[in-house]
Coordinates of C-alpha atoms in Angstrom, one line a residue:
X1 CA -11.7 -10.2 3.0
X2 CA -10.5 -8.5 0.1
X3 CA -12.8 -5.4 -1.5
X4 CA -10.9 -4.2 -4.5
X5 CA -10.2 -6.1 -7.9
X6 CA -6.9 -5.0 -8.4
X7 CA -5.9 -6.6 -4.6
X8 CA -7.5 -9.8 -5.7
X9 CA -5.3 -9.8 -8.5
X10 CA -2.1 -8.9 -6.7
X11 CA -3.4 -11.6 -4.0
X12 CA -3.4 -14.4 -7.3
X13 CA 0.1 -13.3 -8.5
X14 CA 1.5 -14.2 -5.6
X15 CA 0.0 -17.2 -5.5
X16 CA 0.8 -18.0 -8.7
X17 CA 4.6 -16.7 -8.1
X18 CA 5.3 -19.5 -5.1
X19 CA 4.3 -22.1 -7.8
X20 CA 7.0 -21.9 -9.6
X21 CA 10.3 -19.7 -10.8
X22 CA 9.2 -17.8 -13.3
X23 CA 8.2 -14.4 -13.7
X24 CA 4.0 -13.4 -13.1
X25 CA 2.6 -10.3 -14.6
X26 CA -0.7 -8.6 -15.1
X27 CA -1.7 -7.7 -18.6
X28 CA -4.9 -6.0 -20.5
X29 CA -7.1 -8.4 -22.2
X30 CA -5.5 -7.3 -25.6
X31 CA -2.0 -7.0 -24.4
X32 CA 0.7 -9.3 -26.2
X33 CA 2.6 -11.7 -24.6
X34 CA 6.8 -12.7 -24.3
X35 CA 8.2 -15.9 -23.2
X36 CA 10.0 -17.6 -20.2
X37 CA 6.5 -15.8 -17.6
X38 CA 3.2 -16.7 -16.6
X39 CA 0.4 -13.8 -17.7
X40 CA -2.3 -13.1 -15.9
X41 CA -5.5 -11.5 -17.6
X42 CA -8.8 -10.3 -16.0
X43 CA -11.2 -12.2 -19.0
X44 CA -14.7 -11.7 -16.9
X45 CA -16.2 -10.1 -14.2
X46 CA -19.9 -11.1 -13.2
X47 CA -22.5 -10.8 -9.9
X48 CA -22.1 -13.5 -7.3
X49 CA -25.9 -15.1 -6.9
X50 CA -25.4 -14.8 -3.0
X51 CA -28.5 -13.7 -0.9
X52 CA -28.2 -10.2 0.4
X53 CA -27.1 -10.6 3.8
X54 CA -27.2 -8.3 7.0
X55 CA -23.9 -6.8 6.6
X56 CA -25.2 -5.9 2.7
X57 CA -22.0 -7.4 0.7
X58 CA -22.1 -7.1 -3.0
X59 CA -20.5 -10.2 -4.5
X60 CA -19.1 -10.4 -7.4
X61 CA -17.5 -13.8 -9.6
X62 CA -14.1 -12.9 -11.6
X63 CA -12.5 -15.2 -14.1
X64 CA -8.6 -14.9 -15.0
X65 CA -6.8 -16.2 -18.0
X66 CA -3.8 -17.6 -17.1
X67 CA -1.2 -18.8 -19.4
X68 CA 2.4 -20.0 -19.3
X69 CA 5.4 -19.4 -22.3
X70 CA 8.2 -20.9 -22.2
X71 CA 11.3 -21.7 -25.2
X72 CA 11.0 -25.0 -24.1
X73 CA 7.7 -27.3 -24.0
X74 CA 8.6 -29.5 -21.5
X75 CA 9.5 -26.7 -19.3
X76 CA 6.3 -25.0 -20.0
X77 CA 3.8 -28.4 -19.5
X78 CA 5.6 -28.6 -15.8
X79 CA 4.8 -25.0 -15.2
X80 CA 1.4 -25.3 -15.9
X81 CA 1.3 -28.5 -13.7
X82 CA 3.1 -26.6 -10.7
X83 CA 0.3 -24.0 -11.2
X84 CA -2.3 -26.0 -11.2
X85 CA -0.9 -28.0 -8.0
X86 CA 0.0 -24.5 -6.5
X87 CA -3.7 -23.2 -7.0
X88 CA -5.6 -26.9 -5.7
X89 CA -3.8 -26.2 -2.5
X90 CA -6.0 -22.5 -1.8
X91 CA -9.6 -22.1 -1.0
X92 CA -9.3 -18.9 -2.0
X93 CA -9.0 -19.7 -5.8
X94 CA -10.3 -22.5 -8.2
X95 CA -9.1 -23.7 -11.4
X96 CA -12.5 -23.6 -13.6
X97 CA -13.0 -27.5 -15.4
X98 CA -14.5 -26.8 -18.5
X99 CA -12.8 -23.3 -19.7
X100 CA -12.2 -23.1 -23.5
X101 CA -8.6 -22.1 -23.1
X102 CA -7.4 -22.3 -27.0
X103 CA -11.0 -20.1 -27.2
X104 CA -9.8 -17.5 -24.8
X105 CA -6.5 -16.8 -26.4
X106 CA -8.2 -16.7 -30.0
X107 CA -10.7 -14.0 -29.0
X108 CA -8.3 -11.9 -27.3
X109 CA -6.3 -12.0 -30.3
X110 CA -3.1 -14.0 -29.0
X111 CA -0.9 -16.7 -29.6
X112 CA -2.4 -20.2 -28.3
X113 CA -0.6 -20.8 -24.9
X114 CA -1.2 -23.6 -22.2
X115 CA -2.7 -22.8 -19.2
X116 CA -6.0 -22.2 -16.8
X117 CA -8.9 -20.3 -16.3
X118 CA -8.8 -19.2 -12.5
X119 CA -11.9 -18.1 -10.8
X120 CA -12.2 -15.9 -7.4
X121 CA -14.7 -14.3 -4.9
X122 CA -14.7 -10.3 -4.5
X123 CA -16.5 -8.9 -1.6
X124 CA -17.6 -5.3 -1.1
X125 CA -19.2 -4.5 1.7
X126 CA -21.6 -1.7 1.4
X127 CA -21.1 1.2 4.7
X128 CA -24.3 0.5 6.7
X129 CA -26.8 2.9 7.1
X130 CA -26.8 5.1 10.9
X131 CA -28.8 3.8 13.5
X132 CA -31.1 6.4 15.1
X133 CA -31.0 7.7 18.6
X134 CA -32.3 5.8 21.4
X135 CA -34.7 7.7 23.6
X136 CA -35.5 5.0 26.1
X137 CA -33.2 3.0 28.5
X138 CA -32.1 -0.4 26.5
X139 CA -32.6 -3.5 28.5
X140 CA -29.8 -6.7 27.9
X141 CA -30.9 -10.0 28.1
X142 CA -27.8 -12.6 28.2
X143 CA -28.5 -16.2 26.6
X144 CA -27.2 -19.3 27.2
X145 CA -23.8 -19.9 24.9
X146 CA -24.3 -23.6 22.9
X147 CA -21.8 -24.0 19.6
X148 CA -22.5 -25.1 15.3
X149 CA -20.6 -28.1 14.5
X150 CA -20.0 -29.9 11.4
X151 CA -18.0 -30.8 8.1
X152 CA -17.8 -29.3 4.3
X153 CA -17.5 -32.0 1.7
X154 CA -17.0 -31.7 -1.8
X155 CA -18.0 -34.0 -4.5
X156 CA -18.2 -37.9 -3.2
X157 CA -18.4 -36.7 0.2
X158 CA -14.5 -35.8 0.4
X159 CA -13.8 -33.0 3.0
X160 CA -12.6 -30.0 2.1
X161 CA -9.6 -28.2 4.1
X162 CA -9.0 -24.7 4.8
X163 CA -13.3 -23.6 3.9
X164 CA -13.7 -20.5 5.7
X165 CA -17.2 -20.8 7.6
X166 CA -19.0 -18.5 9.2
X167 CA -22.6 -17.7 11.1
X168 CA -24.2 -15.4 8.7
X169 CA -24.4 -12.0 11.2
X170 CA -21.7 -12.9 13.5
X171 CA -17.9 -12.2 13.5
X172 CA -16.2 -15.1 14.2
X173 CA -14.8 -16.7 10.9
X174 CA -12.9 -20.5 11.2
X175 CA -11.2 -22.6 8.8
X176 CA -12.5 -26.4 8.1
X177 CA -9.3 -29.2 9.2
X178 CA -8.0 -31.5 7.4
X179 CA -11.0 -33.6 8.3
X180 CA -13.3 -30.4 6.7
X181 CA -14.6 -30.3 10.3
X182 CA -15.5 -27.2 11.8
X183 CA -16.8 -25.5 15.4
X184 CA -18.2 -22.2 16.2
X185 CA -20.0 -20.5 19.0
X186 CA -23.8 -19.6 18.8
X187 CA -26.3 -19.0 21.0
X188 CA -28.0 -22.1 22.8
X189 CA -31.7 -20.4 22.3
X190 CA -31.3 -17.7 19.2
X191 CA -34.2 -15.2 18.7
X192 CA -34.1 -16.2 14.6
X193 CA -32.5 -19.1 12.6
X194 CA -29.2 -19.3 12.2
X195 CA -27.4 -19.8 8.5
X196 CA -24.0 -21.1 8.2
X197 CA -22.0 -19.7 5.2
X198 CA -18.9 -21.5 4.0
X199 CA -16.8 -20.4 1.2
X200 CA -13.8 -22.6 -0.7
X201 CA -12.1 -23.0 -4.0
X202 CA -13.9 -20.1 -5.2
X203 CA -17.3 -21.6 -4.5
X204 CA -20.0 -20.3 -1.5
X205 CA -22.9 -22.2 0.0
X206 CA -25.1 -21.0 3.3
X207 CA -27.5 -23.5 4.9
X208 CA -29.6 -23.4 8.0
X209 CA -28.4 -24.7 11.0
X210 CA -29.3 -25.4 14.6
X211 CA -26.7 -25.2 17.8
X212 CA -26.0 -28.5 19.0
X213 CA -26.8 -30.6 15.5
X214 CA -24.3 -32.0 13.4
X215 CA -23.9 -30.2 10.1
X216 CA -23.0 -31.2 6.6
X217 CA -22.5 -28.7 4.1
X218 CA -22.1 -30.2 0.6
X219 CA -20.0 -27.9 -1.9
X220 CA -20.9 -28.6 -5.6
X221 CA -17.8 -27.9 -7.1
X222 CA -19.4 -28.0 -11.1
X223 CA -19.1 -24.6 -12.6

């Protein structure tokens, strides 16, 4: 899970690169642009709504501008299509619906260019505080192992593959198949209740759940 901004942005890039054949760079918001690349500009940067959890990750939402130039305009539509396929295929990053584009490029002060508003996850996770000295022998008690099972869906119920889903205060991280199912160990009698946290397409959701009941976990995907 990726901590620092400029990672994220290297981590889009490439992305964006395996698309299609053209140069992709990073520029400031006020930077001007050339032709025959794809830009990439950092527009927004805002707090994630996510519940503080036990491992106390700070979320945080960022937005990129990203636009295509090209001499030629049917070459540049195709790129933009080719990035737009390139980014539907990554949980990791979502294309954001109702972005005012021809806005974006007029407040930054640039020349109109096609292209996408891209939206990602950054997570920080915050060094936990030291646990003090035990003075009295521990005692272990082993439960019983049982497993979560269930499926993400997005909007009209279609499943989403490749969500990474987790137990909220346990390790173990899967991806959802092509089905958006999903399986993961958890203990058969748990002390507290359990949350499963499932993240895709730039979007998060946590939910309760309880070991041996079928899940569904419904992603809104609206912005």
């Amino acid at each position: 899970m990726l901590e620092h901004a400029d990672d994220l942005t290297r981590s889009l890039i490439a992305r964006l690169a395996d698309g299609t054949g053209l140069p992709v760079v990073a520029l400031s918001a006020g930077q001007g642009g050339d032709i025959d690349r794809i830009e990439v500009r950092l527009v927004a940067v805002r707090p994630r709504g996510a519940p503080r959890s036990w491992d106390r990750a700070d979320h945080l939402q960022l937005d990129y501008l990203v636009t295509v130039r090209r001499g030629d305009a049917l070459a540049e539509h195709r790129a933009v299509a080719d990035l737009a396929f390139a980014l539907l295929g990554d949980p990791g990053f979502a294309i954001v619906d109702d972005a005012d584009v021809p806005g974006c490029c007029a407040r930054l002060g640039m020349a109109l260019a096609p292209g996408m508003v891209v939206r990602a996850s950054l997570v920080r996770v915050q060094p936990a505080e030291e646990a003090p000295l035990v003075r009295f022998p521990l005692r272990a008690r082993m439960g019983a192992i049982g497993s979560v099972q269930g499926r993400v869906l997005g909007p009209a119920e279609t499943p989403i593959a490749g969500a990474l889903v987790n137990l909220v205060g346990f390790d173990p991280v899967t991806r959802t198949g092509a089905d958006g199912g999903f399986r993961l160990s958890a203990p058969a009698d748990p002390e507290s209740a359990l949350r499963v946290r499932v993240r895709a397409r730039g979007m998060e959701a946590e939910m309760p759940v309880a070991p041996g009941e079928p899940t569904i976990v419904t992603l809104r995907m609206e912005n």
